[in-house]
């Protein structure tokens, strides 16, 4: 389980959300068999996606956060909802890269790439989802999202994300925060916030040193005041099911299903987010063919 807190400053001009996502990122690492740099990249995307999901006020809203860069890790996706569930996908979890020389950190930027786009799709249950997109800044995920918020949504924000990977490859700590300014935030509020942000260690190091989320938020909001408005448990959770897979197969149409039946005699589908396998045997396919429409 992850733990997430939302807080607001005394004068209600600054919103902050923070998460300890260690368990979620470790689950993602295990599901996808990630190398350290893949764990860091996917972990940052899941950490951000979970917070962005909970930031949606609509009860059954769904969010897809997608990084499409030109690096060797390929596509990175997090699908989350406003209840705190999130699942992730990475195209090439097996890619390993050397530690970056100048700061001895996992080279997420080299893995994700610096050319490409970050996309945010919010499905609020209306006819059309809201889609926002912005070019990548440096492929480090947090800076890309800060730029996305400023330019695509016109919300001044500070996004911090961190994943520490232990020597044995497991997740040592993971977390992040997003601070956003309301339109009526004063210059003074902004100055205080910027000064506080400059003074803090990386979020993953703070969490690794067993600091609680409350303490981290108190340090960042400082004299602006920290008032918790929501606390929530979050989890790595995949909602795939045999019924969903059946619907996906049916949507292929009768002709495709008949081809599958003839050529393979069965169909095996693997969920991209949890690697669960769903096997449809000959009799299952025949039933689906009956349920499908001729195309
Ligand atoms: Zn699944």
XYZ file of C-alpha atoms and ligand atoms in Angstrom:
296
model
C 0.000 0.000 0.000
C 1.109 3.531 -0.693
C 0.203 6.476 1.502
C -0.926 9.792 0.104
C -1.647 13.139 1.753
C -3.204 16.302 0.409
C -2.747 19.614 2.197
C -3.484 23.290 1.715
C -1.713 26.408 3.007
C -3.317 28.616 5.698
C -4.475 31.201 3.163
C -5.602 28.458 0.742
C -3.467 29.693 -2.152
C -1.125 26.693 -2.294
C -2.121 23.055 -2.760
C 0.230 20.216 -2.047
C -0.065 16.476 -2.562
C 2.592 13.995 -1.472
C 2.946 10.235 -1.627
C 5.065 7.437 -0.238
C 4.851 5.004 -3.161
C 7.551 2.498 -2.193
C 5.259 -0.566 -2.061
C 3.560 0.332 -5.342
C 6.847 0.812 -7.179
C 8.254 -2.434 -5.752
C 5.122 -4.236 -6.986
C 5.596 -2.711 -10.453
C 9.258 -3.754 -10.446
C 8.310 -7.349 -9.646
C 5.491 -7.522 -12.199
C 7.649 -6.179 -15.026
C 11.033 -7.599 -13.913
C 12.614 -4.156 -14.217
C 16.306 -3.305 -14.226
C 17.265 -0.474 -11.825
C 16.948 2.306 -14.413
C 13.625 0.866 -15.623
C 12.418 0.703 -11.996
C 13.346 4.358 -11.489
C 11.666 5.520 -14.705
C 8.475 3.475 -14.323
C 8.408 4.195 -10.582
C 8.487 7.950 -11.166
C 5.699 7.686 -13.752
C 3.530 5.589 -11.402
C 4.253 7.905 -8.453
C 3.182 10.944 -10.496
C 0.232 9.183 -12.124
C -1.157 8.084 -8.755
C -1.066 11.650 -7.397
C -2.567 13.079 -10.586
C -5.356 10.489 -10.428
C -6.289 11.411 -6.859
C -6.147 15.134 -7.773
C -9.236 14.618 -9.951
C -12.336 15.478 -7.985
C -14.753 13.315 -9.968
C -15.396 10.025 -8.208
C -14.987 7.549 -11.070
C -12.466 9.476 -13.119
C -9.589 7.720 -14.859
C -6.222 9.180 -15.806
C -3.637 7.946 -18.276
C -0.150 9.421 -18.035
C 2.047 8.515 -20.958
C 5.698 9.219 -21.781
C 6.696 8.582 -25.352
C 10.395 9.367 -25.670
C 13.180 8.360 -28.040
C 15.147 6.461 -25.360
C 15.673 2.671 -25.159
C 13.068 2.116 -22.385
C 10.338 2.939 -24.902
C 6.765 3.768 -23.967
C 5.946 4.323 -20.273
C 2.335 4.401 -19.104
C 0.477 4.776 -15.829
C -3.292 4.321 -15.668
C -4.772 5.543 -12.397
C -8.066 6.653 -10.915
C -9.395 9.106 -8.365
C -9.581 6.322 -5.748
C -5.804 5.830 -5.570
C -5.436 2.727 -7.752
C -2.663 2.727 -10.333
C -1.053 0.301 -12.752
C 1.927 0.757 -15.030
C 3.474 -0.440 -18.250
C 6.983 -0.140 -19.671
C 7.900 -1.325 -23.170
C 11.492 -2.373 -22.376
C 11.945 -3.178 -18.672
C 15.058 -5.232 -19.529
C 17.107 -2.227 -20.675
C 20.005 -1.492 -18.356
C 22.139 1.640 -18.467
C 25.312 2.649 -16.627
C 25.035 5.008 -13.641
C 25.335 8.644 -14.731
C 28.874 9.868 -14.125
C 28.277 13.463 -13.034
C 25.805 12.795 -10.198
C 26.051 8.992 -9.653
C 22.312 8.628 -10.268
C 20.281 6.194 -12.353
C 20.158 7.763 -15.802
C 16.390 8.028 -16.269
C 16.784 10.772 -18.863
C 18.961 8.563 -21.092
C 16.452 5.722 -20.692
C 13.323 7.752 -21.447
C 14.924 10.018 -24.036
C 14.858 13.785 -24.371
C 12.805 14.044 -27.540
C 9.175 13.044 -27.400
C 5.963 13.904 -25.610
C 4.207 13.596 -22.290
C 0.450 13.066 -22.587
C -2.235 13.309 -19.944
C -5.653 11.846 -20.694
C -8.431 12.451 -18.192
C -11.567 10.370 -18.610
C -14.248 11.909 -16.421
C -16.957 9.598 -17.729
C -18.137 12.204 -20.228
C -18.395 11.650 -23.956
C -14.887 12.810 -24.776
C -11.787 12.525 -22.582
C -9.618 15.606 -21.951
C -6.236 15.234 -23.610
C -3.198 17.407 -22.913
C 0.212 17.032 -24.484
C 3.604 18.738 -24.254
C 7.129 18.036 -25.559
C 9.553 16.395 -23.122
C 11.932 18.741 -21.312
C 14.701 16.336 -20.297
C 13.132 12.890 -19.836
C 13.587 12.972 -16.047
C 9.761 12.805 -15.634
C 9.420 15.423 -12.838
C 10.749 18.337 -14.912
C 8.697 17.145 -17.879
C 5.549 17.305 -15.757
C 6.422 20.710 -14.283
C 6.728 22.046 -17.845
C 3.547 20.239 -18.894
C 1.551 21.834 -16.063
C 2.947 25.313 -16.741
C 2.418 25.271 -20.491
C -0.401 22.864 -21.265
C -2.614 23.523 -18.223
C -1.321 26.980 -17.173
C -0.928 25.873 -13.553
C 2.395 26.899 -11.962
C 3.598 23.725 -10.235
C 6.613 22.116 -8.709
C 6.831 18.366 -9.255
C 9.389 16.204 -7.415
C 9.687 12.448 -7.888
C 12.241 9.997 -6.584
C 12.943 6.275 -6.567
C 15.933 4.813 -4.723
C 16.923 1.330 -5.849
C 18.855 -0.858 -3.401
C 22.005 -2.834 -4.278
C 19.904 -6.006 -4.685
C 17.674 -4.248 -7.233
C 14.634 -3.880 -4.949
C 13.032 -0.525 -4.193
C 14.542 1.171 -1.136
C 12.275 4.191 -1.145
C 9.956 5.968 -3.561
C 7.763 8.996 -3.401
C 6.947 12.384 -4.738
C 5.056 15.599 -4.338
C 3.255 18.152 -6.466
C 2.863 21.733 -5.210
C 0.490 23.980 -7.141
C -0.199 27.690 -6.911
C -3.755 28.977 -7.035
C -4.280 32.044 -9.246
C -4.508 34.289 -6.150
C -1.151 33.244 -4.652
C 0.884 36.356 -3.777
C 4.488 37.109 -4.737
C 5.375 36.683 -1.093
C 3.805 33.188 -0.940
C 5.748 32.218 -4.047
C 9.040 33.511 -2.640
C 8.602 31.581 0.601
C 7.704 28.415 -1.281
C 10.644 28.692 -3.662
C 13.046 29.257 -0.784
C 11.679 26.215 1.069
C 11.870 24.041 -2.048
C 15.509 25.003 -2.601
C 16.333 23.930 0.936
C 15.066 20.338 0.789
C 16.840 17.104 -0.068
C 15.463 14.829 -2.776
C 12.118 13.284 -1.822
C 13.422 9.709 -2.061
C 16.293 10.527 0.324
C 13.938 12.201 2.779
C 11.670 9.140 2.756
C 14.695 6.851 3.001
C 15.722 8.699 6.143
C 12.368 7.648 7.588
C 10.882 11.109 7.490
C 7.119 10.998 7.478
C 5.142 12.609 4.681
C 3.757 15.121 7.189
C 7.259 16.303 8.094
C 8.257 16.681 4.458
C 5.134 18.709 3.707
C 5.669 20.866 6.782
C 9.203 21.700 5.693
C 8.080 22.675 2.194
C 5.018 24.698 3.155
C 6.841 26.102 6.210
C 5.362 29.338 7.561
C 2.630 29.166 4.891
C 1.006 26.528 7.098
C 0.191 22.880 6.409
C -3.440 21.799 6.755
C -4.119 18.172 5.799
C -7.376 17.887 3.851
C -7.148 14.262 2.744
C -5.322 11.075 3.616
C -5.621 8.011 1.453
C -4.135 4.582 0.885
C -3.038 3.863 -2.662
C -2.154 0.589 -4.357
C -0.755 -1.009 -7.483
C -3.893 -2.598 -8.805
C -4.890 -4.061 -12.150
C -8.575 -4.338 -12.955
C -8.248 -6.736 -15.877
C -10.591 -9.720 -16.011
C -11.591 -12.595 -18.259
C -14.765 -10.677 -19.177
C -12.709 -7.698 -20.353
C -10.469 -9.924 -22.421
C -13.572 -11.561 -23.923
C -14.882 -8.148 -24.900
C -11.528 -7.304 -26.486
C -11.621 -10.516 -28.501
C -15.241 -10.010 -29.549
C -14.382 -6.510 -30.728
C -11.933 -8.028 -33.226
C -14.947 -9.192 -35.201
C -16.112 -12.548 -36.446
C -13.675 -12.848 -39.323
C -10.577 -12.303 -37.148
C -11.856 -14.761 -34.549
C -12.504 -17.412 -37.174
C -8.962 -16.907 -38.457
C -7.613 -17.334 -34.914
C -9.618 -20.507 -34.437
C -8.480 -21.955 -37.743
C -4.815 -21.029 -37.447
C -4.085 -21.449 -33.731
C -7.096 -23.321 -32.378
C -6.875 -21.102 -29.279
C -5.930 -17.616 -28.151
C -3.789 -16.503 -25.238
C -3.950 -12.898 -24.106
C -1.512 -11.370 -21.624
C -2.396 -8.233 -19.679
C 0.233 -5.513 -20.263
C -0.153 -4.140 -16.750
C -0.024 -7.254 -14.534
C 1.106 -10.037 -16.904
C -1.928 -12.172 -16.048
C -2.599 -14.669 -18.803
C -6.003 -15.535 -20.188
C -6.330 -18.655 -22.287
C -9.269 -19.090 -24.643
C -9.586 -22.624 -25.947
C -11.375 -23.887 -29.014
C -14.807 -24.070 -27.377
C -14.366 -20.588 -25.846
C -13.461 -19.118 -29.216
C -16.486 -20.768 -30.811
C -18.727 -19.143 -28.204
C -17.114 -15.757 -28.810
C -17.605 -16.166 -32.552
C -21.311 -16.695 -31.928
C -21.375 -13.558 -29.764
C -19.474 -11.497 -32.335
C -20.815 -9.614 -35.274
C -19.842 -10.481 -38.807
C -17.384 -7.881 -40.105
Zn -4.031 -6.958 -15.614
